[in-house]
mmCIF file of C-alpha atoms in Angstrom:
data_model
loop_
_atom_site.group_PDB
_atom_site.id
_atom_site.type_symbol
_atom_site.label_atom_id
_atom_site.label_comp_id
_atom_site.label_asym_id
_atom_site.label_seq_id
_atom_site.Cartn_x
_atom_site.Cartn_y
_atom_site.Cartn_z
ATOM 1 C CA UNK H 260 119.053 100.139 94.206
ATOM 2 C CA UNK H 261 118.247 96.367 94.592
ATOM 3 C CA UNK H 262 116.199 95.394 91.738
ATOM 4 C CA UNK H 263 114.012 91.838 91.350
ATOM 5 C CA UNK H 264 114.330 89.763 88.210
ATOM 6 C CA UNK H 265 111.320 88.711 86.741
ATOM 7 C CA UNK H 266 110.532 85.202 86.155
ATOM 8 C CA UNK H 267 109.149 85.396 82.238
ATOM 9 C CA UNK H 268 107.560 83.139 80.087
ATOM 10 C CA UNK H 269 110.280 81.505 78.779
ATOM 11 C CA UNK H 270 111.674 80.750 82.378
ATOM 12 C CA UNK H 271 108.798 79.430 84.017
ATOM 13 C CA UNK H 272 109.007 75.613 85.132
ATOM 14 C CA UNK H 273 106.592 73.463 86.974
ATOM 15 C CA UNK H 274 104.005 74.482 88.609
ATOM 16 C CA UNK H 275 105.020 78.312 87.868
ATOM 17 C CA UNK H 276 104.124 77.124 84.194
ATOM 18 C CA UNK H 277 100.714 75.691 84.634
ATOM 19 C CA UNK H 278 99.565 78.999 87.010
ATOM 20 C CA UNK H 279 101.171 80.786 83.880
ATOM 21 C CA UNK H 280 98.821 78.775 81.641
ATOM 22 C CA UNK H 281 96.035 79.625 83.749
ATOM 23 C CA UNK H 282 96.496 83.250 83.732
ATOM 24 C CA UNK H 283 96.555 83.280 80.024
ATOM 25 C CA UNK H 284 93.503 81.094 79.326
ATOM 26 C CA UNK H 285 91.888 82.125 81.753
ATOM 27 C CA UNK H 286 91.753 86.123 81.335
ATOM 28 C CA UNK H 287 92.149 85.777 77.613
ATOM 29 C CA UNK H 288 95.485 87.175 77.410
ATOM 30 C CA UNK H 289 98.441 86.382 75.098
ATOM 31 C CA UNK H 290 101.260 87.284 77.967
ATOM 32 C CA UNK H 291 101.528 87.108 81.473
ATOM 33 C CA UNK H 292 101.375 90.560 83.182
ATOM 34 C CA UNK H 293 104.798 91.662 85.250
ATOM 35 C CA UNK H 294 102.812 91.599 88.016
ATOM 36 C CA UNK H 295 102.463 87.706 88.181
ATOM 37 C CA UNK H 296 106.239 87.293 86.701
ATOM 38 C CA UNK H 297 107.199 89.272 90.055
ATOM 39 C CA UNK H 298 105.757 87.255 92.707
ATOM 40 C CA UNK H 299 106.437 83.956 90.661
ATOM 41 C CA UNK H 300 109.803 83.328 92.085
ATOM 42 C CA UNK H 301 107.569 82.052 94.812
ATOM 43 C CA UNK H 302 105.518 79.560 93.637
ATOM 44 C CA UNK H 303 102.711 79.797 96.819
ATOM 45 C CA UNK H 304 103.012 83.402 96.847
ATOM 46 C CA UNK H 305 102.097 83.169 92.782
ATOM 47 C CA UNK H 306 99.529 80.792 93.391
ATOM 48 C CA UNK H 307 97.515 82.687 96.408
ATOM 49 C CA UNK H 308 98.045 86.079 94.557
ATOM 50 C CA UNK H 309 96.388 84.459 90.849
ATOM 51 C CA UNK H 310 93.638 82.766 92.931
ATOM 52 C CA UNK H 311 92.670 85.999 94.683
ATOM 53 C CA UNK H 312 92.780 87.994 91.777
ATOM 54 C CA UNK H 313 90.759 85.507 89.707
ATOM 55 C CA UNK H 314 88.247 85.301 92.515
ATOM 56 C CA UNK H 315 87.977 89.515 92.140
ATOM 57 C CA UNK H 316 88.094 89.128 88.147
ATOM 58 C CA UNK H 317 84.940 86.731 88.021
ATOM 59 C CA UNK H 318 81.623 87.389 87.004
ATOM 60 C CA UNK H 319 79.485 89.239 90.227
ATOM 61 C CA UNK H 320 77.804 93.109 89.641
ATOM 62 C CA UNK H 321 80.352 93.739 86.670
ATOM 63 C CA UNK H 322 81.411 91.252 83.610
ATOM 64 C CA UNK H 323 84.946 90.487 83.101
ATOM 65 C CA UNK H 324 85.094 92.679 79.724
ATOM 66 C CA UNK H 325 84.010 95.649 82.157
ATOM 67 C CA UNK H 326 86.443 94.643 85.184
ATOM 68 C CA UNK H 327 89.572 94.437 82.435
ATOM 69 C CA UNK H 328 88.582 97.699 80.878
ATOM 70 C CA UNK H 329 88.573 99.471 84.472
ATOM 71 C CA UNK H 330 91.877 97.840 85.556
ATOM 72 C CA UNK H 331 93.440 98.964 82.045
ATOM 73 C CA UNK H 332 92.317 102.552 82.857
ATOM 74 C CA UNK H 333 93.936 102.652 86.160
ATOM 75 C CA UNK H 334 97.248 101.316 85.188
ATOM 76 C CA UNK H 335 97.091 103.988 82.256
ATOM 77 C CA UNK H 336 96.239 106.914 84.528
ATOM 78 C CA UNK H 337 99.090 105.574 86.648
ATOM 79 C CA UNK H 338 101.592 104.731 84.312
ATOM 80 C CA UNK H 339 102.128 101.910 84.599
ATOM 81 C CA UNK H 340 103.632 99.370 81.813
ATOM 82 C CA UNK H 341 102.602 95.530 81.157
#
């Protein structure tokens, strides 16, 4: 089965780095979900994907507190991992 190496943390360069930054300050985090380490081996890809889900993420009907908490039920109820 062909597998896809993540692009962590400690690998990112560049602009990968900075989105990585982003992410982090941005959401509040302390890590960067596998999610965004997956699609970072394309730096555009990484880029459209953060901007679109920051866009989703911001303030509108629900707070940010209230978005995270629903997205952290979903991937529980589907199992997923970080």
């Amino acid at each position: 089965m062909a597998r896809v190496e993540l692009i962590t943390e400690q690998q990112a360069t560049g602009r990968v780095q900075e989105i990585y930054e982003d992410i982090k300050t941005t959401m509040g985090w302390e890590f960067v979900p596998q999610t965004f380490q997956l699609v970072a081996h394309n730096p555009e890809h990484l880029e459209s994907y953060w901007q679109n889900y920051k866009q989703v993420m911001s303030p509108g009907r629900l707070d940010l507190k209230t978005k995270k908490l629903i997205a952290y039920i979903v991937s529980a109820m589907n199992n997923c991992g970080v």
